[in-house]
Amino acid sequence: MSHAFEFLVVANRLPVSADEQPDGTTLWTRSPGGLVSALEPVLRGHDAAWVGWSGRFAPDPYSTEDYGRELEPVPDGVGPCPLVEVELSREEVEGFYEGFANSTLWPLYHDAVATPSYHRHFWEPYVAVNQRFANRIADLAAEGATVWVHDYQLQLVPRMLRDRRPDLRIGFFLHIPFPPAELFAQLPWRQQIAEGLLGADLVGFHTPGDAANFLRVAERFLRLSPDGTGVEVPDATRPTGGRRVTVDDFPISIDTREYDAIARTEEVQDRAAELREKLGNPRWLMLGVDRLDYTKGIDVRLKAFTELLEEGAIQPGEAVLVQIATPSRENVEDYQRLRDEIELMVGRAIGDHGLIGAPPIQYLHQPFAREELVAFYAAADIMLVTPYRDGMNLVAKEYVASHGGPGALVLSEFAGAAVEMTDAFLVNPYDAEGVKHAIVDAMHTPHDELDTRMRRMRARLFEHDVARWAAEFLEALDKSEWSR
Ligand code: ADQ
């Protein structure tokens, strides 16, 4: 592709997935998601492309099995804009993605709730893959183009890109939390990561706390002098010898109107009623929806719910907990162990407290279509979102957007969403008694109060949707020092 683009979105994954079929052809499907729908208008309005990995493995030049195999190029028209694939081999995915991204950075950035692994054989492919991304972008971007890099898999890209293309306007957004400096200190490559991010003109986070953590890291490990809104970094290519990096919070959101509209359809309303019916029309339908990830605190709510059954605060048949846990990162060992732990907890609770035909917990380890998820949200009286740490947590927002009437959101203080959603029943997920209290409180709060709290959360969510998030980030990038 020799065309030079004015606007590039860069993320680990392309907004499509490629499934290789038994007959050797590739089936391309669009991955629906908040980021794609938020960016769609911007992508369409600009001369734009999306750079990322397709999810399939590039041939390994050292493998005889792969001899002569080539990847079919991404066909035109499958995405919202031209898609540029960065090819990754199976080995690179193991080191860069399953290794450094998901076994080092993911646990470290989530308060080390699982022990991060620090291996040079993870770091090296992380550097190599980030460099490949940077090279691709450098070759594709028009003079003075805007580049928006996403997430923890690509933190070295801003600096690598600036080294080759100082003319570009570079924004970076982190979708997960940024840890406190004391924890970030563990990372053997802390300086390289901090410098990598500071290659951007604008670095965005979900919450003010994340932004403050990052500025403190710049101070402590790079000996810079940040102020409240950014930091000056040395830059020999500038006449002043330096440039300013803006650092700010941009809490991501969802397409609120779309969730609300889906929830209002007759099909979804009927399905919500049918789900309640099938679950035995319990007085309280409680719901958890998460990727099966150890940061999400699925165990927290299972434990709380089970203890409430044991203590009689919930009578058998009175409440049902539906836990939807999407399969996730199944090649990473911690995730395999977590699945066993969760399924043991569910099995025990059903064994100890189930009635014939009426288990107190329904566990679904499956992906669902959006309409079906919305039907669950619409049906649920109490939504349980109890992560130990979460960048934002879109599920909390999706519930509020989809649940028109009175309903209660039990929400961890350690989710980014808690900053905005102060009308939720906020809990400390490490405090088992506190979580139980919040659930009981949610069960017995009068409907008119639940209704008022829900209305306030919905009003905020309608005003702050994902389109506004993207627009505010791009506007701030536009105003960053680059343009002066
Ligand atoms: P995630 O950790 O994936 O995202 P979250 O924000 O909750 O967490 O988003 C999960 C998404 O997956 C939601 O849109 C949800 O509807 C969907 N989903 C969950 N279970 C599903 C199922 N069974 N079938 C289909 N869809 C399902 C990361 C960060 C978050 C941050 C987002 C966005 O960890 O903190 O909010 O990025 O920045």
XYZ file of C-alpha atoms and ligand atoms in Angstrom:
522
model
C 0.000 0.000 0.000
C 1.867 3.106 -1.128
C -0.934 5.579 -0.351
C -0.137 8.090 2.414
C -2.924 8.455 4.988
C -3.904 11.585 6.940
C -5.286 9.701 9.955
C -4.156 6.355 11.326
C -5.674 4.329 14.130
C -3.260 1.805 15.559
C -4.316 -1.010 17.867
C -3.074 -4.507 18.593
C -6.111 -5.929 16.802
C -7.763 -4.908 13.578
C -11.537 -4.392 13.889
C -12.066 -7.692 12.003
C -11.168 -11.268 12.715
C -9.778 -13.753 10.251
C -10.784 -17.402 10.568
C -8.973 -19.818 8.353
C -11.436 -22.365 6.959
C -10.674 -26.063 6.386
C -10.632 -25.443 2.606
C -7.791 -22.922 3.031
C -9.880 -19.790 2.461
C -10.240 -17.100 5.118
C -13.537 -15.972 6.585
C -13.468 -12.291 7.568
C -15.925 -11.024 10.146
C -16.249 -7.557 11.556
C -15.694 -7.392 15.305
C -18.332 -5.108 16.709
C -17.024 -2.942 19.500
C -17.192 0.441 21.142
C -13.906 1.615 19.690
C -14.933 0.871 16.108
C -18.333 2.504 16.433
C -16.821 5.566 18.162
C -14.207 5.984 15.498
C -16.348 5.089 12.507
C -17.479 8.668 11.778
C -13.903 9.959 12.139
C -12.551 7.151 9.959
C -15.131 7.790 7.276
C -14.668 11.542 7.304
C -10.882 11.331 6.866
C -8.391 9.736 4.577
C -7.878 7.057 7.211
C -6.537 3.549 7.769
C -6.419 1.133 10.711
C -3.170 -0.680 11.479
C -3.206 -3.891 13.543
C -2.954 -7.670 13.725
C -5.663 -9.884 12.250
C -5.467 -12.696 14.799
C -3.993 -15.265 12.380
C -0.407 -16.451 12.365
C 2.131 -15.467 9.749
C 4.154 -18.343 8.286
C 7.218 -19.204 10.327
C 10.245 -19.082 7.987
C 11.969 -21.801 10.047
C 9.109 -24.293 9.983
C 8.870 -26.936 7.277
C 5.109 -27.133 7.899
C 4.772 -23.480 6.867
C 6.921 -23.868 3.757
C 5.270 -22.089 0.846
C 2.309 -20.878 2.972
C 1.347 -17.235 2.495
C -1.291 -15.087 4.173
C -4.184 -14.073 1.982
C -4.235 -10.232 2.031
C -7.037 -8.460 3.932
C -9.717 -7.896 1.281
C -11.032 -4.395 0.588
C -14.289 -3.392 2.192
C -14.261 -5.725 5.228
C -13.561 -2.915 7.686
C -14.780 0.638 8.253
C -11.690 1.918 6.372
C -8.625 0.365 4.695
C -7.050 -2.180 7.040
C -3.298 -2.657 7.193
C -2.192 -5.929 8.698
C 0.935 -6.207 10.819
C 1.874 -9.866 10.464
C 2.860 -11.816 13.568
C 4.156 -15.360 13.754
C 2.936 -17.835 16.381
C 6.211 -17.420 18.261
C 5.895 -13.624 18.295
C 2.340 -13.859 19.578
C 3.573 -16.088 22.397
C 6.335 -13.684 23.440
C 4.793 -10.295 22.669
C 1.096 -10.868 23.302
C 0.627 -13.832 25.634
C 3.983 -13.079 27.276
C 4.902 -9.424 27.771
C 1.447 -7.898 27.196
C -0.686 -10.415 29.080
C 1.667 -12.053 31.593
C 3.815 -9.020 32.475
C 1.994 -5.740 31.822
C -1.615 -6.862 32.384
C -1.096 -8.180 35.940
C 1.400 -5.410 36.849
C -0.945 -2.627 35.715
C -3.843 -4.237 37.623
C -2.240 -3.844 41.059
C -0.299 -7.103 40.591
C -3.423 -9.089 41.525
C -1.654 -11.982 39.805
C 2.143 -12.155 39.942
C 3.690 -10.487 36.879
C 6.355 -12.486 34.995
C 9.494 -10.598 34.033
C 11.357 -12.346 31.239
C 13.827 -11.027 28.717
C 12.409 -13.515 26.204
C 9.061 -11.676 26.534
C 10.580 -8.197 26.381
C 12.596 -8.803 23.217
C 9.620 -9.739 21.013
C 7.653 -6.846 22.582
C 10.330 -4.432 21.342
C 10.526 -6.133 17.935
C 6.751 -6.119 17.384
C 6.399 -2.491 18.535
C 9.174 -1.577 16.093
C 7.370 -3.388 13.281
C 4.193 -1.437 14.038
C 6.143 1.855 14.141
C 7.839 1.078 10.825
C 4.550 0.288 9.148
C 2.982 3.519 10.376
C 6.051 5.563 9.423
C 5.762 4.217 5.872
C 2.019 4.867 5.619
C 1.500 8.282 7.206
C 1.242 11.439 5.111
C 3.322 14.489 6.057
C 1.900 15.941 9.280
C -0.657 13.124 9.664
C -2.429 12.315 12.946
C -1.764 8.902 14.503
C -3.821 7.520 17.410
C -2.105 4.580 19.131
C -4.110 2.381 21.519
C -3.271 0.421 24.599
C -0.650 -1.422 26.587
C 0.525 -3.722 23.814
C 1.993 -0.740 21.920
C 3.537 1.567 24.519
C 6.898 1.831 22.720
C 5.319 2.866 19.417
C 4.980 6.638 20.101
C 8.708 7.104 20.706
C 9.790 4.741 17.913
C 7.475 6.550 15.538
C 8.660 10.012 16.544
C 12.263 8.965 15.999
C 11.443 8.211 12.372
C 8.708 10.778 11.768
C 8.975 13.891 13.967
C 6.431 15.596 11.686
C 3.533 13.429 12.929
C 0.977 14.346 15.544
C 0.864 11.341 17.877
C -1.803 10.502 20.469
C -1.746 7.526 22.819
C -4.626 6.161 24.905
C -4.247 3.506 27.594
C -7.378 1.357 28.060
C -6.197 -0.246 31.301
C -5.162 1.381 34.593
C -1.725 2.952 34.977
C -0.186 1.688 38.226
C 1.303 3.724 41.072
C 5.024 4.484 40.659
C 5.892 2.191 43.593
C 4.444 -0.773 41.690
C 5.616 0.292 38.218
C 9.094 0.356 39.793
C 9.183 -3.470 39.581
C 9.318 -3.419 35.805
C 12.931 -3.995 34.650
C 12.145 -1.918 31.527
C 10.281 0.886 33.333
C 12.416 3.616 31.812
C 11.977 2.394 28.231
C 8.193 2.143 28.669
C 7.927 5.637 30.169
C 10.085 7.059 27.370
C 8.059 5.138 24.805
C 4.836 6.778 25.949
C 6.395 10.234 26.119
C 7.035 10.020 22.382
C 3.374 11.069 22.039
C 2.037 14.651 22.021
C -0.932 13.573 24.140
C -1.131 10.618 26.531
C -4.670 9.818 27.693
C -5.960 7.671 30.557
C -9.393 6.754 31.910
C -9.117 8.532 35.273
C -7.277 11.450 36.895
C -5.607 8.899 39.208
C -4.055 7.018 36.274
C -2.800 10.278 34.733
C -1.279 11.339 38.067
C 0.446 7.949 38.422
C 2.013 8.363 34.997
C 3.257 11.897 35.705
C 4.812 10.654 38.923
C 6.581 7.885 36.972
C 7.986 10.512 34.572
C 9.282 12.443 37.569
C 10.708 9.498 39.447
C 12.252 7.378 36.703
C 13.061 9.979 34.014
C 13.866 12.849 36.386
C 11.494 15.193 34.543
C 9.474 17.965 36.194
C 5.792 17.441 35.385
C 3.080 19.925 36.271
C -0.564 18.998 36.680
C -1.362 18.778 32.976
C 1.764 17.427 31.337
C 5.517 17.442 31.166
C 8.332 19.032 29.156
C 10.638 16.461 27.583
C 14.029 17.065 25.952
C 13.904 16.955 22.146
C 16.990 17.864 20.144
C 14.993 18.193 16.916
C 13.102 21.225 18.274
C 14.499 24.751 18.178
C 13.737 25.098 21.900
C 15.465 21.791 22.682
C 12.279 20.432 24.178
C 8.613 19.749 23.634
C 5.540 19.409 25.810
C 3.573 16.193 26.302
C 0.006 16.740 27.481
C -1.332 14.165 29.951
C -5.027 14.026 30.778
C -7.980 11.784 31.597
C -10.604 10.816 29.010
C -13.072 8.347 30.550
C -14.232 6.042 27.757
C -17.923 5.332 27.339
C -20.359 3.392 25.174
C -22.838 4.113 22.420
C -25.519 4.886 25.001
C -28.317 5.586 22.514
C -27.691 2.339 20.717
C -27.918 0.231 23.908
C -31.026 2.124 24.964
C -32.610 1.611 21.527
C -31.834 -2.125 21.483
C -33.250 -2.495 24.994
C -36.507 -0.806 23.953
C -37.219 -3.170 21.051
C -40.115 -5.558 21.509
C -37.886 -8.566 20.770
C -35.463 -7.673 23.553
C -38.226 -6.837 26.041
C -39.933 -10.165 25.279
C -36.639 -11.994 25.566
C -35.941 -10.318 28.939
C -39.331 -11.488 30.230
C -38.679 -14.966 28.856
C -35.275 -15.138 30.574
C -36.857 -14.243 33.918
C -39.541 -16.839 33.360
C -37.005 -19.538 32.510
C -35.051 -18.683 35.634
C -38.173 -19.303 37.718
C -39.282 -15.661 38.057
C -37.039 -14.996 41.059
C -37.682 -11.965 43.227
C -34.129 -10.828 42.487
C -32.253 -11.620 39.319
C -28.584 -10.814 39.810
C -26.131 -10.672 36.911
C -22.392 -10.700 36.256
C -20.946 -10.258 32.749
C -17.188 -10.377 32.296
C -14.348 -11.739 30.290
C -13.128 -14.667 32.380
C -10.231 -12.683 33.845
C -8.689 -12.736 37.336
C -8.923 -8.931 37.573
C -12.723 -8.996 37.318
C -13.426 -10.344 40.824
C -15.892 -12.998 39.664
C -14.870 -14.949 42.763
C -15.787 -11.961 44.967
C -19.436 -11.995 43.971
C -19.708 -15.803 43.922
C -18.400 -15.889 47.481
C -20.685 -13.079 48.642
C -23.749 -14.642 47.022
C -22.954 -18.104 48.413
C -22.429 -16.778 51.939
C -25.733 -14.883 51.779
C -27.426 -18.179 50.861
C -25.640 -19.990 53.680
C -26.617 -17.340 56.213
C -30.237 -17.236 55.031
C -30.142 -13.577 53.959
C -31.196 -14.997 50.584
C -33.704 -17.848 50.694
C -33.381 -20.634 48.114
C -35.465 -19.808 45.055
C -35.692 -16.139 46.006
C -32.676 -14.996 43.979
C -30.735 -16.343 41.020
C -27.255 -15.230 40.024
C -26.484 -15.477 36.315
C -22.752 -15.287 35.680
C -21.750 -14.862 32.042
C -18.010 -15.384 31.662
C -16.617 -14.967 28.169
C -13.734 -17.296 27.297
C -10.553 -15.216 27.303
C -6.775 -15.668 26.831
C -7.112 -19.414 27.097
C -3.443 -20.044 26.264
C -2.234 -18.161 29.343
C -1.754 -20.405 32.395
C -3.251 -18.049 35.004
C -6.472 -17.993 32.964
C -6.667 -21.793 32.819
C -6.265 -21.946 36.604
C -8.849 -19.209 37.139
C -11.399 -21.096 35.055
C -10.948 -24.172 37.246
C -11.319 -22.104 40.422
C -14.479 -20.329 39.271
C -16.091 -23.513 38.024
C -15.304 -25.246 41.327
C -16.970 -22.399 43.242
C -20.047 -22.497 41.004
C -20.315 -26.283 41.245
C -20.020 -26.227 45.046
C -22.638 -23.505 45.455
C -25.089 -25.345 43.223
C -24.388 -28.620 45.021
C -24.887 -27.098 48.457
C -27.834 -24.801 47.797
C -29.586 -25.954 44.619
C -33.178 -27.065 44.475
C -34.297 -29.541 41.808
C -34.837 -27.535 38.636
C -33.757 -24.330 40.360
C -29.988 -23.917 40.746
C -29.133 -20.642 42.546
C -26.380 -19.871 40.034
C -26.477 -20.136 36.246
C -23.000 -20.094 34.747
C -22.462 -19.477 31.027
C -18.924 -19.716 29.622
C -19.944 -18.472 26.169
C -19.894 -15.390 23.998
C -23.305 -13.828 23.276
C -24.771 -11.595 20.595
C -25.247 -8.037 21.752
C -29.068 -8.298 21.706
C -28.945 -11.287 24.057
C -26.608 -9.468 26.458
C -28.915 -6.459 26.438
C -31.868 -8.751 27.219
C -29.932 -10.015 30.267
C -29.159 -6.415 31.310
C -32.798 -5.440 30.893
C -33.928 -8.453 32.935
C -31.471 -8.063 35.827
C -32.531 -6.361 39.075
C -29.013 -6.184 40.419
C -25.845 -5.953 38.321
C -22.683 -7.110 40.069
C -19.448 -5.511 38.823
C -16.736 -6.286 41.369
C -13.273 -6.074 39.758
C -10.163 -5.893 41.943
C -8.965 -3.299 39.418
C -10.370 -2.223 36.053
C -9.452 0.609 33.674
C -13.069 1.641 33.147
C -15.478 -1.352 32.873
C -17.938 -0.914 30.062
C -20.299 -3.591 31.387
C -21.343 -1.237 34.212
C -22.225 1.419 31.631
C -23.976 -1.043 29.319
C -26.211 -2.190 32.171
C -27.256 1.358 33.015
C -27.895 2.215 29.352
C -29.942 -0.959 28.811
C -31.922 -1.030 32.055
C -34.630 1.567 31.853
C -36.484 1.039 35.143
C -35.340 0.694 38.736
C -32.276 -1.482 39.034
C -29.163 -1.518 41.190
C -25.546 -1.430 40.105
C -23.140 -2.863 42.666
C -19.803 -1.464 41.543
C -16.220 -1.832 42.706
C -14.459 1.344 43.839
C -11.466 0.042 41.889
C -13.152 0.262 38.479
C -12.545 3.499 36.571
C -16.329 3.700 36.136
C -16.707 4.404 39.876
C -15.346 7.935 39.348
C -18.440 8.873 37.334
C -21.055 6.406 38.623
C -21.394 7.638 42.162
C -25.045 6.565 42.315
C -23.995 2.918 42.203
C -23.703 0.823 45.374
C -19.937 1.220 45.639
C -17.944 -1.607 47.233
C -14.406 -2.532 48.165
C -14.020 -5.966 46.514
C -11.452 -7.008 49.123
C -14.030 -6.532 51.889
C -16.256 -9.631 51.766
C -18.667 -8.357 54.437
C -18.907 -4.972 52.711
C -19.825 -6.612 49.398
C -22.500 -8.720 51.128
C -23.913 -5.615 52.812
C -24.077 -3.760 49.507
C -25.950 -6.647 47.858
C -28.456 -6.834 50.727
C -28.772 -3.051 50.637
C -29.454 -3.171 46.885
C -32.075 -5.905 47.445
C -33.985 -3.844 49.979
C -33.679 -0.295 48.654
C -37.137 1.043 47.731
C -37.883 1.148 44.001
C -38.357 4.893 43.850
C -34.861 5.436 45.226
C -33.383 2.913 42.795
C -35.231 4.679 40.031
C -33.819 8.080 41.008
C -30.274 6.724 41.203
C -30.647 4.986 37.836
C -32.029 8.127 36.195
C -29.064 10.186 37.374
C -26.571 7.619 36.059
C -28.426 7.417 32.744
C -28.495 11.189 32.329
C -24.735 11.339 32.702
C -24.233 8.414 30.330
C -26.387 9.966 27.615
C -24.352 13.136 27.836
C -20.972 11.397 27.980
C -21.083 8.745 25.286
C -18.258 7.167 23.320
C -18.560 9.613 20.430
C -17.902 12.448 22.865
C -14.930 10.525 24.305
C -13.314 10.177 20.858
C -14.104 13.775 19.923
C -12.612 15.134 23.161
C -9.425 13.093 22.761
C -8.939 14.178 19.157
C -9.690 17.782 19.991
C -7.086 17.742 22.782
C -4.600 16.143 20.384
C -5.358 18.861 17.886
C -4.633 21.504 20.511
C -1.446 19.827 21.747
C 1.842 21.657 21.347
C 2.440 20.193 17.912
C 0.201 22.804 16.339
C 1.976 25.753 17.927
P -12.273 -5.356 29.039
O -11.348 -5.816 30.111
O -12.558 -6.338 27.983
O -11.801 -3.974 28.381
P -14.979 -4.152 29.617
O -14.757 -2.701 29.603
O -15.949 -4.584 30.657
O -13.637 -4.978 29.870
O -15.489 -4.604 28.209
C -15.908 -5.912 27.960
C -16.798 -5.928 26.726
O -17.023 -7.290 26.346
C -18.163 -5.303 26.973
O -18.500 -4.484 25.887
C -19.103 -6.514 27.076
O -20.400 -6.278 26.589
C -18.416 -7.531 26.198
N -18.725 -8.898 26.675
C -18.510 -9.409 27.897
N -18.953 -10.674 27.972
C -19.457 -10.968 26.763
C -20.066 -12.144 26.192
N -20.237 -13.280 26.890
N -20.464 -12.066 24.910
C -20.277 -10.941 24.186
N -19.714 -9.827 24.673
C -19.306 -9.835 25.933
C -10.651 -3.116 28.528
C -10.377 -2.635 29.946
C -11.605 -1.960 30.514
C -12.056 -0.817 29.591
C -12.136 -1.269 28.148
C -12.361 -0.104 27.202
O -9.961 -3.714 30.767
O -11.371 -1.483 31.826
O -13.325 -0.363 30.016
O -10.953 -1.938 27.746
O -11.382 0.864 27.342
